[in-house]
mmCIF file of N, CA, C and O in Angstrom:
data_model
loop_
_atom_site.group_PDB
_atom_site.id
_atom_site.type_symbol
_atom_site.label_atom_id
_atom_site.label_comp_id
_atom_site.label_asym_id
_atom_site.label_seq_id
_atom_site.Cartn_x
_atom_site.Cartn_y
_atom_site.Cartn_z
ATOM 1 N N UNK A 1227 116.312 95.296 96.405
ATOM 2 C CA UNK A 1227 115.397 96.376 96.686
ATOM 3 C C UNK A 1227 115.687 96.970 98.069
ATOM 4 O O UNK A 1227 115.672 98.200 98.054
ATOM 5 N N UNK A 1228 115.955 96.401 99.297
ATOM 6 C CA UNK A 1228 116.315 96.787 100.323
ATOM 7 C C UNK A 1228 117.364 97.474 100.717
ATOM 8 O O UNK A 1228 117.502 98.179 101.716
ATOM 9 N N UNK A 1229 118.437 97.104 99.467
ATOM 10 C CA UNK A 1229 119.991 97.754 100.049
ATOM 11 C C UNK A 1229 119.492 99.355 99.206
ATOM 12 O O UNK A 1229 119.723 100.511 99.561
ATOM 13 N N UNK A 1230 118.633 98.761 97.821
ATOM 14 C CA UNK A 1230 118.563 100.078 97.160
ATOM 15 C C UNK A 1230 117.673 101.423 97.903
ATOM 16 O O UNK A 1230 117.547 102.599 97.560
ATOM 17 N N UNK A 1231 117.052 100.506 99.264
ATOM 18 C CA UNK A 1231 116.259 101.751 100.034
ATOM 19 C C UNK A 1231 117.133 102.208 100.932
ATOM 20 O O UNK A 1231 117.178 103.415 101.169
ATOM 21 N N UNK A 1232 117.897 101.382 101.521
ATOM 22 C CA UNK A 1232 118.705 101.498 102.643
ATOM 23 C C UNK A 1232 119.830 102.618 101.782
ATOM 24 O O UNK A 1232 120.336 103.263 102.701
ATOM 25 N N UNK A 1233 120.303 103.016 100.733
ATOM 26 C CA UNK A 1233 121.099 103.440 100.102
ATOM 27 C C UNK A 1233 120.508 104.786 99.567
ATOM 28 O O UNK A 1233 121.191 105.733 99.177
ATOM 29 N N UNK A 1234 119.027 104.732 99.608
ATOM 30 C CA UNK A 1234 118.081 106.204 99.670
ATOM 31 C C UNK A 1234 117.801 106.704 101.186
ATOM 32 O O UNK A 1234 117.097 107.680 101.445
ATOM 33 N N UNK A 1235 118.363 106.007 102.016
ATOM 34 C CA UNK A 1235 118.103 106.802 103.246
ATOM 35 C C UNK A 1235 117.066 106.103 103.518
ATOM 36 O O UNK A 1235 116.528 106.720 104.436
ATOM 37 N N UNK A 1236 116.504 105.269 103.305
ATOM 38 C CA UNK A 1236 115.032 104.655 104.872
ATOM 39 C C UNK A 1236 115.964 103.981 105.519
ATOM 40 O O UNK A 1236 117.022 103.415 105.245
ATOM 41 N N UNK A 1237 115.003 104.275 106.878
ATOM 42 C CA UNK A 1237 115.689 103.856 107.870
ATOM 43 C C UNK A 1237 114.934 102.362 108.672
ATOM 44 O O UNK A 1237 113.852 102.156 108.124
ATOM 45 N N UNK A 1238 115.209 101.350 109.744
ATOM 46 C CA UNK A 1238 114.233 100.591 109.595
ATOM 47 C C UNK A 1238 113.085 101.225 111.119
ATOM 48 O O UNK A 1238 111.967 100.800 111.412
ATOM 49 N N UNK A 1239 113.673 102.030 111.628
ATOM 50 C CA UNK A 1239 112.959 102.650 112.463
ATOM 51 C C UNK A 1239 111.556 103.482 111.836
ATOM 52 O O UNK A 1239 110.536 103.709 112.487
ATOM 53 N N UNK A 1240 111.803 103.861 110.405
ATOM 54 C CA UNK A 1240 110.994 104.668 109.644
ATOM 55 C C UNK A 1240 109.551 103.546 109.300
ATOM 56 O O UNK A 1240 108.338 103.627 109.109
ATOM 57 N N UNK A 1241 110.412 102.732 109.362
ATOM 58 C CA UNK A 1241 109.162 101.440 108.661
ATOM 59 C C UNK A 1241 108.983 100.374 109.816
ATOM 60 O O UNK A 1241 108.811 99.175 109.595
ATOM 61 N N UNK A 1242 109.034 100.854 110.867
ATOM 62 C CA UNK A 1242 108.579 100.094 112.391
ATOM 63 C C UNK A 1242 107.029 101.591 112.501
ATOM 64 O O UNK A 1242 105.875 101.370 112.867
ATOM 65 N N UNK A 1243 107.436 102.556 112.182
ATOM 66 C CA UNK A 1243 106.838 103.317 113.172
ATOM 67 C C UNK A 1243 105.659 103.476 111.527
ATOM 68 O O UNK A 1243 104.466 103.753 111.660
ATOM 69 N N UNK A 1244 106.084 103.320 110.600
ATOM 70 C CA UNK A 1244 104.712 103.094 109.862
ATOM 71 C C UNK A 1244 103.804 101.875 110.394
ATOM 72 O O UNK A 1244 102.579 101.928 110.511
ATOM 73 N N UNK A 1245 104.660 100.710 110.711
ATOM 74 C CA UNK A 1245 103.994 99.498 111.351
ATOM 75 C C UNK A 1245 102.411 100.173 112.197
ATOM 76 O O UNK A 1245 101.213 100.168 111.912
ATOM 77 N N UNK A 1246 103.231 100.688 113.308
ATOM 78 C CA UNK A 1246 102.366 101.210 114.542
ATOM 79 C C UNK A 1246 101.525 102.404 113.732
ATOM 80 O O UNK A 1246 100.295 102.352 113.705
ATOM 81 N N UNK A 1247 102.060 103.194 113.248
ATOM 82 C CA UNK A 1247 101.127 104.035 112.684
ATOM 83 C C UNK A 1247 99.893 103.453 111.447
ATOM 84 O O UNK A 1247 98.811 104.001 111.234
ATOM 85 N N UNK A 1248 100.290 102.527 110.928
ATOM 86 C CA UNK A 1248 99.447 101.794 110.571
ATOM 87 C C UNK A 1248 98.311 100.754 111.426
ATOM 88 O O UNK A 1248 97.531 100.108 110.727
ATOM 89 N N UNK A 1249 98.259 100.647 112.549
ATOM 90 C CA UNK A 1249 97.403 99.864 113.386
ATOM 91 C C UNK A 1249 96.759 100.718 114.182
ATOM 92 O O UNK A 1249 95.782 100.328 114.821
ATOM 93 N N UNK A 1250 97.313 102.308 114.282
ATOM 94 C CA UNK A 1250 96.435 102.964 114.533
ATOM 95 C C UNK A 1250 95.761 103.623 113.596
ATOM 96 O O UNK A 1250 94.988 104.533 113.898
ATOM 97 N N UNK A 1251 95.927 103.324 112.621
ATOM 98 C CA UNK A 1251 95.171 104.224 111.360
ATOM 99 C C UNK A 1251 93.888 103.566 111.458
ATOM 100 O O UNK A 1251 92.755 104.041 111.532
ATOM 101 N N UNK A 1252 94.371 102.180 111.440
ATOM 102 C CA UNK A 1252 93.163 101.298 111.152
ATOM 103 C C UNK A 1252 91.930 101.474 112.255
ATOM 104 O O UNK A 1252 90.715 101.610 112.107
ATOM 105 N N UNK A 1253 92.886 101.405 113.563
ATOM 106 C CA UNK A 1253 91.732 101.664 114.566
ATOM 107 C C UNK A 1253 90.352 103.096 114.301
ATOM 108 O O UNK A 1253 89.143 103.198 114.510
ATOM 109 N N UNK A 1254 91.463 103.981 113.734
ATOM 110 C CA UNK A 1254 90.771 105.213 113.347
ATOM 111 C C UNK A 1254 89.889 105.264 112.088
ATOM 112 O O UNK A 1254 88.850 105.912 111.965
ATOM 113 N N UNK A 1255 90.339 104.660 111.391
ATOM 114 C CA UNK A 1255 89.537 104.330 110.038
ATOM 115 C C UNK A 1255 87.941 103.243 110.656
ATOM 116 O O UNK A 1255 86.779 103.102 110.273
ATOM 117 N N UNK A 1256 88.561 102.850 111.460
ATOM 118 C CA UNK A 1256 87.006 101.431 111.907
ATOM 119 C C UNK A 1256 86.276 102.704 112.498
ATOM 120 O O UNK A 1256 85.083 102.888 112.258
ATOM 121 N N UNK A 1257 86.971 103.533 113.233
ATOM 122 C CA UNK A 1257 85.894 104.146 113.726
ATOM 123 C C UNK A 1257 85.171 105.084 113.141
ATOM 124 O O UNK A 1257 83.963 105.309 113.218
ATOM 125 N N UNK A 1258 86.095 105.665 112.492
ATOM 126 C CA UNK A 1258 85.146 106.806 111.528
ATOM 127 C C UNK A 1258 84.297 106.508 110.536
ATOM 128 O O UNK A 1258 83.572 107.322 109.963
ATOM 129 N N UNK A 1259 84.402 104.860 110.226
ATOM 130 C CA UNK A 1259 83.603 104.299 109.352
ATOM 131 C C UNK A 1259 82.103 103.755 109.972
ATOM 132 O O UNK A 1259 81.116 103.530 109.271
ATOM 133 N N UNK A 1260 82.180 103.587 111.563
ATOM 134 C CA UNK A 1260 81.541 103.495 112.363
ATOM 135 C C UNK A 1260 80.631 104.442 112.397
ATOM 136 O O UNK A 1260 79.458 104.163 112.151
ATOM 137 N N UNK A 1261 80.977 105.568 112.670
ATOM 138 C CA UNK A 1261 80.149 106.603 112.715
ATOM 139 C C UNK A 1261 79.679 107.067 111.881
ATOM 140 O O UNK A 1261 78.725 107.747 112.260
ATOM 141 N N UNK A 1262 79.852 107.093 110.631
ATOM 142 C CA UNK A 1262 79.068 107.337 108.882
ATOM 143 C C UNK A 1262 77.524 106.956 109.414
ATOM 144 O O UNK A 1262 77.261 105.765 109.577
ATOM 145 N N UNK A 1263 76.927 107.553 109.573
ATOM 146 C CA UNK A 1263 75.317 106.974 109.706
ATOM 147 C C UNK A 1263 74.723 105.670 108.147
ATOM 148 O O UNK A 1263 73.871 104.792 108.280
ATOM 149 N N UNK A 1264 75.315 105.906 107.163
ATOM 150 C CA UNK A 1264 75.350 105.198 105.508
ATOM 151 C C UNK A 1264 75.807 104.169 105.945
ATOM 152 O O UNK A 1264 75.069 103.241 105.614
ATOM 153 N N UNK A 1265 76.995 103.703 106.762
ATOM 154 C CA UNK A 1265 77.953 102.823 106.557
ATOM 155 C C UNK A 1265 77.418 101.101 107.435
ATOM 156 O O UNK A 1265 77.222 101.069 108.649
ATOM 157 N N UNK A 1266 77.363 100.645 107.110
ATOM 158 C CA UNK A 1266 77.458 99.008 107.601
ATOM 159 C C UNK A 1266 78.623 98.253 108.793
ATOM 160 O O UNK A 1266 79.767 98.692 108.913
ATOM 161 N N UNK A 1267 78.300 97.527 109.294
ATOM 162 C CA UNK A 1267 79.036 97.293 110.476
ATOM 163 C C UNK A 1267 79.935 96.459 109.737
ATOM 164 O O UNK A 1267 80.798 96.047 110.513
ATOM 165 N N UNK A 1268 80.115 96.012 108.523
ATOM 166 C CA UNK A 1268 80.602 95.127 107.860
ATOM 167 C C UNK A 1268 81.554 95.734 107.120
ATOM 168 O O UNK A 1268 82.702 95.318 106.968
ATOM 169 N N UNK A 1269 80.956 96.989 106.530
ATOM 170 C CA UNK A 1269 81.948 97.984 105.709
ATOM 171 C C UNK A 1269 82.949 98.632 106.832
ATOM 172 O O UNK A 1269 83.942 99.238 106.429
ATOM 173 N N UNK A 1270 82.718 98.521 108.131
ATOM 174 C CA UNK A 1270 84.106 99.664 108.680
ATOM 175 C C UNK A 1270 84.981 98.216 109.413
ATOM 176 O O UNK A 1270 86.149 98.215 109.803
ATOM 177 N N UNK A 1271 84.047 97.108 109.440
ATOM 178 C CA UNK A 1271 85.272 95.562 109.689
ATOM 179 C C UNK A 1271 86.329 95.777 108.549
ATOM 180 O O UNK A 1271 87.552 95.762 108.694
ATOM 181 N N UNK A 1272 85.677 95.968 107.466
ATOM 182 C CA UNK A 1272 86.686 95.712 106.128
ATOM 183 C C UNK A 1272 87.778 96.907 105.933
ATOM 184 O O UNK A 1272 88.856 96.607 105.421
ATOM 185 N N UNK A 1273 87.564 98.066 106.272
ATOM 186 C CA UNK A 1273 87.986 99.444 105.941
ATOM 187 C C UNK A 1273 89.395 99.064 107.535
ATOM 188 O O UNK A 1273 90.588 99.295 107.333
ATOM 189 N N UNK A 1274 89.033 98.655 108.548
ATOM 190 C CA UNK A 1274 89.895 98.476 109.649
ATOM 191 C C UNK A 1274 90.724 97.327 109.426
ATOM 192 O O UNK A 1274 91.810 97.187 109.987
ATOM 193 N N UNK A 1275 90.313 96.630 108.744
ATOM 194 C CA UNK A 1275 91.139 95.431 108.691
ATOM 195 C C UNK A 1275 91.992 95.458 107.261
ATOM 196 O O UNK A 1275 93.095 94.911 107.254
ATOM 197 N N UNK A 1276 91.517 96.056 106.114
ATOM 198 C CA UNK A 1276 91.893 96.148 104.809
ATOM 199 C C UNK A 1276 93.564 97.895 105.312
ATOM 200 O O UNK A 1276 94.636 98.038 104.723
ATOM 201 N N UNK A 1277 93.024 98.746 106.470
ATOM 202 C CA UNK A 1277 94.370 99.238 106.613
ATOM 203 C C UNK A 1277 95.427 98.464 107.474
ATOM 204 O O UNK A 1277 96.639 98.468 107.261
ATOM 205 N N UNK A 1278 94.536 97.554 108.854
ATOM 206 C CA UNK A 1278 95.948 96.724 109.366
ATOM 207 C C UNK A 1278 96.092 95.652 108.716
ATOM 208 O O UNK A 1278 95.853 94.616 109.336
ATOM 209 N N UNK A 1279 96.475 95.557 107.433
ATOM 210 C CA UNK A 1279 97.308 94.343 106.805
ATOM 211 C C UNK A 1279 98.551 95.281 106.337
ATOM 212 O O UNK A 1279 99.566 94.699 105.954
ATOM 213 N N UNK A 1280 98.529 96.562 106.346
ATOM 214 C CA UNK A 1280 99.833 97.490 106.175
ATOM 215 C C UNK A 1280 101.028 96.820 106.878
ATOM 216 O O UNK A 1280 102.055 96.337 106.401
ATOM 217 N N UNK A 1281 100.548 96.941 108.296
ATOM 218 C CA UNK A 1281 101.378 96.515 109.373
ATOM 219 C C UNK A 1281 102.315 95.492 109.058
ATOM 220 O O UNK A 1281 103.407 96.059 109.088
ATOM 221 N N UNK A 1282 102.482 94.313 108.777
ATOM 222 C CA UNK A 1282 103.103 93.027 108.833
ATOM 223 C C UNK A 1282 104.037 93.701 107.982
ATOM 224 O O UNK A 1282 105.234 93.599 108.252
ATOM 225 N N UNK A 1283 103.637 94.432 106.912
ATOM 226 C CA UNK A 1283 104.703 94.465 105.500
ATOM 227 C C UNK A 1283 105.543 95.241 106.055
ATOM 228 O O UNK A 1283 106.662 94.828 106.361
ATOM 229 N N UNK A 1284 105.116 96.615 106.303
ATOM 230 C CA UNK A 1284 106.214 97.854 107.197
ATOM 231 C C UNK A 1284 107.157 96.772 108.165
ATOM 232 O O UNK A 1284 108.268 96.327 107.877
ATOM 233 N N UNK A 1285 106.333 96.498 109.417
ATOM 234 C CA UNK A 1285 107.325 95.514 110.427
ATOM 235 C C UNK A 1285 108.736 94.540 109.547
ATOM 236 O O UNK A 1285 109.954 94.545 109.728
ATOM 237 N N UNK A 1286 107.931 93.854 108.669
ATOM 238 C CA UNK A 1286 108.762 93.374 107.837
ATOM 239 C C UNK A 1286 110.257 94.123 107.229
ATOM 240 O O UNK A 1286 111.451 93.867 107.383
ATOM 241 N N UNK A 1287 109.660 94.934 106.639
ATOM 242 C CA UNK A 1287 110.572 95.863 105.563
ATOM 243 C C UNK A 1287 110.977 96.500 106.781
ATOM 244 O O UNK A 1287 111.768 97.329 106.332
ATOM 245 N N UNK A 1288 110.964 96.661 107.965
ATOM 246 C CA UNK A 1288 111.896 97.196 109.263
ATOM 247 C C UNK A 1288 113.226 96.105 109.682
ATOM 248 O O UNK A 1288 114.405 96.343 109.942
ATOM 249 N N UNK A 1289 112.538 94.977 109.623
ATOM 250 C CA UNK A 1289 113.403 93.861 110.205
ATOM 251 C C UNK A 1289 114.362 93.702 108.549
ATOM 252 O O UNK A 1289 115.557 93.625 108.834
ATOM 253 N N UNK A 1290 114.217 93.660 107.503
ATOM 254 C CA UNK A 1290 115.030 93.588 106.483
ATOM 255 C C UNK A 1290 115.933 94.759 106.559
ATOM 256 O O UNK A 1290 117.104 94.500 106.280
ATOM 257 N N UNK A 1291 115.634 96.133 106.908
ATOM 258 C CA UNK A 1291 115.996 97.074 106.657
ATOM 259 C C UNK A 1291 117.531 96.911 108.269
ATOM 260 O O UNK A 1291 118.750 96.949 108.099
ATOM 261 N N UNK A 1292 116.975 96.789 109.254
ATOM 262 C CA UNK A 1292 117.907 96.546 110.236
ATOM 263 C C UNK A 1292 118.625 95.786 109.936
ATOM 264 O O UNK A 1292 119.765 96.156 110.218
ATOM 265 N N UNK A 1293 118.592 94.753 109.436
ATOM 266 C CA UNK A 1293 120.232 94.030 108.815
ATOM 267 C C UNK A 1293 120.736 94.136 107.846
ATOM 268 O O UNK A 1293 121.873 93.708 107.644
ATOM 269 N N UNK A 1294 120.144 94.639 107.120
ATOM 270 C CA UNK A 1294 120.744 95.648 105.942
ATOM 271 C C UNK A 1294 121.919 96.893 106.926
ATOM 272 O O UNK A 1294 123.076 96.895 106.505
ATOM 273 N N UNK A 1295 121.703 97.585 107.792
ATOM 274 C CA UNK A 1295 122.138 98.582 108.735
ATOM 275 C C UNK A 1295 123.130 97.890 109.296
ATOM 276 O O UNK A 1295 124.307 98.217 109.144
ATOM 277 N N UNK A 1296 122.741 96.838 110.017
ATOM 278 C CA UNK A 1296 123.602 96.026 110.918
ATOM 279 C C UNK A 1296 124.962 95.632 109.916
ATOM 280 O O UNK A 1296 126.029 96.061 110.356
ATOM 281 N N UNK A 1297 125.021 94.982 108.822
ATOM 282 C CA UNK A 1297 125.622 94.803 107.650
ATOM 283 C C UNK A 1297 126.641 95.684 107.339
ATOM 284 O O UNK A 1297 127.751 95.259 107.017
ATOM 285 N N UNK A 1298 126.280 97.362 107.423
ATOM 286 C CA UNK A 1298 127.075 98.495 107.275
ATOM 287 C C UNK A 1298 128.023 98.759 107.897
ATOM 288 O O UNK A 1298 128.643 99.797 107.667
#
């Protein structure tokens, strides 16, 4: 699966910077869930934490993707 992305063009820089863009999503998602006057302090824990579990996988699929590159 990796050589077959690496062979569509992702790059692992592409899926580092989803990493980070994913941990700020989340930050942004806690907050806007925060501010919902409806919403529960429990529902924007889950909504912030349910987007930074993105992170690990992107970081991941970056570090696979760089030696896949390195390899080339």
């Amino acid at each position: 699966m990796i050589e077959k992305l690496h062979e569509a063009g992702v790059r692992s820089e592409w899926a580092y910077a989803g990493g980070f863009a994913s941990i700020a999503l989340s930050f942004i998602a806690w907050g806007v869930s925060r501010a919902k006057p409806g919403d529960s302090k429990a529902q924007s824990d889950r909504w912030g934490i349910f987007v930074g579990h993105w992170a690990p996988s992107f970081f991941a699929l970056g570090v696979a993707l760089k030696l896949e590159e390195i390899d080339d």
